[in-house]
Short mmCIF file of the C-alpha atoms (twelve columns), coordinates in Angstrom:
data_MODEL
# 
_entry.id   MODEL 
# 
loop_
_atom_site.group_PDB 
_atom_site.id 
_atom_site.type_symbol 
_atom_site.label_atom_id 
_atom_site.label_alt_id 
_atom_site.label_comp_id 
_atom_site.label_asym_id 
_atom_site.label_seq_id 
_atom_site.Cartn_x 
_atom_site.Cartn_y 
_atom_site.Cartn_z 
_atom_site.pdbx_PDB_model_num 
ATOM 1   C CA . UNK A 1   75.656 -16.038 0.052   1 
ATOM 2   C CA . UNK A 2   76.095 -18.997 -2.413  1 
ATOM 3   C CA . UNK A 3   74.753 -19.091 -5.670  1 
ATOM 4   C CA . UNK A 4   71.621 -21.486 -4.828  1 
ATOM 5   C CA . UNK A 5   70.813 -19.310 -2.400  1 
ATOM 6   C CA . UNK A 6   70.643 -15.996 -4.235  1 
ATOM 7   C CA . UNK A 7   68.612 -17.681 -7.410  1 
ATOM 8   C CA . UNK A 8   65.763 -18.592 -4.215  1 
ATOM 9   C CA . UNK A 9   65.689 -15.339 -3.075  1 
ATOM 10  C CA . UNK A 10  65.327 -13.450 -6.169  1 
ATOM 11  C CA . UNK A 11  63.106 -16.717 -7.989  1 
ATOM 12  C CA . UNK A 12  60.623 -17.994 -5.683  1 
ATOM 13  C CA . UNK A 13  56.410 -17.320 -5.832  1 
ATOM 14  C CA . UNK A 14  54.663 -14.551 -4.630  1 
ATOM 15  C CA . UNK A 15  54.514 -13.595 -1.430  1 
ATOM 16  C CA . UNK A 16  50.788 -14.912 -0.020  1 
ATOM 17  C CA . UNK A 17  50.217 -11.735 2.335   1 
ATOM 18  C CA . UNK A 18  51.735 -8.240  3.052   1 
ATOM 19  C CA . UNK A 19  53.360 -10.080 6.063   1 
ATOM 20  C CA . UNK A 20  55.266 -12.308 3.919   1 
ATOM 21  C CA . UNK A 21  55.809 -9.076  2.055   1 
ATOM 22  C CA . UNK A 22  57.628 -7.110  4.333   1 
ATOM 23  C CA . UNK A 23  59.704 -10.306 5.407   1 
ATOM 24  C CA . UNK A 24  61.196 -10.603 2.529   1 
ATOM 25  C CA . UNK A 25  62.305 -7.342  1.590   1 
ATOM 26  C CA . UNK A 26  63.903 -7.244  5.002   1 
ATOM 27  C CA . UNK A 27  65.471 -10.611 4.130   1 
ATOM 28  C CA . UNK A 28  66.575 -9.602  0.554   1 
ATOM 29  C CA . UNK A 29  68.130 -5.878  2.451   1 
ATOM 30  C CA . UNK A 30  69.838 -7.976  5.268   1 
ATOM 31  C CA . UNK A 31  71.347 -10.761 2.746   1 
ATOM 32  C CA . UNK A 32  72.900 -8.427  0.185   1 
ATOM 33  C CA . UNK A 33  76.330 -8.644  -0.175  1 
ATOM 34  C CA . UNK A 34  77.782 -6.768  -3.386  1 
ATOM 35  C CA . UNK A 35  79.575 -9.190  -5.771  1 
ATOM 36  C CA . UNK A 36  83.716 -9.307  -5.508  1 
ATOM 37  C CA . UNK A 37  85.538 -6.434  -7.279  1 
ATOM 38  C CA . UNK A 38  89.071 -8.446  -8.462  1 
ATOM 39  C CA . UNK A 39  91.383 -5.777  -10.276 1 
ATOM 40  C CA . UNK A 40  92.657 -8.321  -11.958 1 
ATOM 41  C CA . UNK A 41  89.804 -8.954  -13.805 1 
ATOM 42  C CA . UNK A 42  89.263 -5.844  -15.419 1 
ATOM 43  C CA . UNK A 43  86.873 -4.933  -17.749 1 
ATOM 44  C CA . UNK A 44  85.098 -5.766  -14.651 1 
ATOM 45  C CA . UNK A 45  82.410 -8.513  -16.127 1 
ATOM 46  C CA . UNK A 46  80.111 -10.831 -13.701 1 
ATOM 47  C CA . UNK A 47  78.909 -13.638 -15.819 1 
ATOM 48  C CA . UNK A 48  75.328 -14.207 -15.053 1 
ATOM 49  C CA . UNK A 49  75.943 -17.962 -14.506 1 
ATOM 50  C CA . UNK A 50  78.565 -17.159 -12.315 1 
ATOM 51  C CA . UNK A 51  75.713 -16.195 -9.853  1 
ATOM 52  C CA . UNK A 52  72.749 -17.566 -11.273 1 
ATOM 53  C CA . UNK A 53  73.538 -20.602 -13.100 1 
ATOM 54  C CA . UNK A 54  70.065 -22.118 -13.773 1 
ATOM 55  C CA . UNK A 55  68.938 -18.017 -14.845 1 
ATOM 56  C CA . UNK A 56  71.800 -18.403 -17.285 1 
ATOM 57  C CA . UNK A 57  70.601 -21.191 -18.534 1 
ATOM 58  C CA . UNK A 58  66.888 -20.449 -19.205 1 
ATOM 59  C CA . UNK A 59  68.496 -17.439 -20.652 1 
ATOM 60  C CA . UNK A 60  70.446 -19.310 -23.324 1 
ATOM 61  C CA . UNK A 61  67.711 -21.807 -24.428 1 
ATOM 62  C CA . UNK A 62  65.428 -18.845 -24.597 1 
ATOM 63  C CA . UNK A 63  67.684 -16.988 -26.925 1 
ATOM 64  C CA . UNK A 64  67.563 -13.569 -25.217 1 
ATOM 65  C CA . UNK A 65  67.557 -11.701 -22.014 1 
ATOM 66  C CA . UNK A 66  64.889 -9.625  -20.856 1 
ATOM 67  C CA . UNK A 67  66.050 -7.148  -17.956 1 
ATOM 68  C CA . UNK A 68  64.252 -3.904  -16.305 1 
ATOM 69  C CA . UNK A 69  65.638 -0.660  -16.461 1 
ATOM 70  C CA . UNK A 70  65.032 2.350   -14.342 1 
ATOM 71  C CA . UNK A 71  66.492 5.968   -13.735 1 
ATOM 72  C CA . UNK A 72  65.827 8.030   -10.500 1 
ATOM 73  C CA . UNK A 73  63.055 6.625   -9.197  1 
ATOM 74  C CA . UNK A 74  62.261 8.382   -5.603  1 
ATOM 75  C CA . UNK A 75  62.028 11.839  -4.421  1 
ATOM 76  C CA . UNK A 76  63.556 13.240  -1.234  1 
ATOM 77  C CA . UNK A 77  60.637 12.890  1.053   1 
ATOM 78  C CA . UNK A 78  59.654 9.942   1.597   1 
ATOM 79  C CA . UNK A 79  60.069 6.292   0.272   1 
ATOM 80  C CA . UNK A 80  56.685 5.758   -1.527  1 
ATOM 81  C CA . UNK A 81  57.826 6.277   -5.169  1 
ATOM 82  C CA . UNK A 82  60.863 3.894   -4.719  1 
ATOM 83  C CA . UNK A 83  58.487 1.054   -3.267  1 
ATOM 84  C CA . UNK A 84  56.449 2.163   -5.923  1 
ATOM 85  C CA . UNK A 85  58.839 0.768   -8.264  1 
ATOM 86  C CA . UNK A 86  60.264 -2.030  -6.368  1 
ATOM 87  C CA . UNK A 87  56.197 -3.209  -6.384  1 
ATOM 88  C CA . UNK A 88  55.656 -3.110  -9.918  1 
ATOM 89  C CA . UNK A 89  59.237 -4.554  -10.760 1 
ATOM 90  C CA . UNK A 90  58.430 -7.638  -8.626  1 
ATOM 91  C CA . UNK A 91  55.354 -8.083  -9.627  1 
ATOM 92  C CA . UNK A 92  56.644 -8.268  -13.315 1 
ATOM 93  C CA . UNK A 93  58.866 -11.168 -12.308 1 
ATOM 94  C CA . UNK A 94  56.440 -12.851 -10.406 1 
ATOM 95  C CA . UNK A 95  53.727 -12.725 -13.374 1 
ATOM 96  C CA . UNK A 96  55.783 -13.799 -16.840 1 
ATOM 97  C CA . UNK A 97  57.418 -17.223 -17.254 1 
ATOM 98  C CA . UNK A 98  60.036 -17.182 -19.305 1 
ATOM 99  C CA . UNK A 99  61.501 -15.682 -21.889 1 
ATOM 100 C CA . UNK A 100 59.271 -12.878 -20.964 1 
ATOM 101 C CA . UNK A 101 60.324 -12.573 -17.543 1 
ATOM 102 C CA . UNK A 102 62.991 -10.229 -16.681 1 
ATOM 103 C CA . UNK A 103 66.272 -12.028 -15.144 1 
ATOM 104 C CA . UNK A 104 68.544 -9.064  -14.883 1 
ATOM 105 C CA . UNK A 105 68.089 -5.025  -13.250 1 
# 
């Protein structure tokens, strides 16, 4: 996945009906690839423009970062309280403009 590519999947409006919805998150699920691990690059940091150059930008003319942060969010039996979550944190990107919306999980 290049890097235009990944800032329109995680960047782009609302999804206009559940359809759309559940498109997308099979989209985002069937695109992911995780970033390259190189050894010799240890401490083992991914600059955000690296991968999201216009992100990184908005980021530095804002002056700070806003990013979400969760801990165990689902149970064993069932999906519903991870979807939950994934519902809410989308939402919060699609409703705030920068520098209130959240570029980084």
């Amino acid at each position: 996945m290049t890097t235009p590519d990944l800032e329109a999947l995680f960047y782009r409006p609302a999804p206009v009906s559940a359809e759309e919805q559940a498109s997308r998150r099979r989209e985002s699920s069937a695109k992911f690839r995780p970033p390259p691990v190189r050894a010799d690059r240890a401490p083992y940091r991914l600059a955000l423009a690296s991968i999201c150059p216009a992100r990184a930008r908005a980021v530095e003319g804002a002056g700070r970062i806003v990013f979400h942060v969760v801990g165990d969010t689902g149970g064993v039996n069932g999906v519903g309280a991870q979807q939950n979550v994934a519902d809410h944190v989308t939402r919060q990107v699609h409703e705030t403009k920068m520098p209130d919306q959240p570029s980084f999980f």
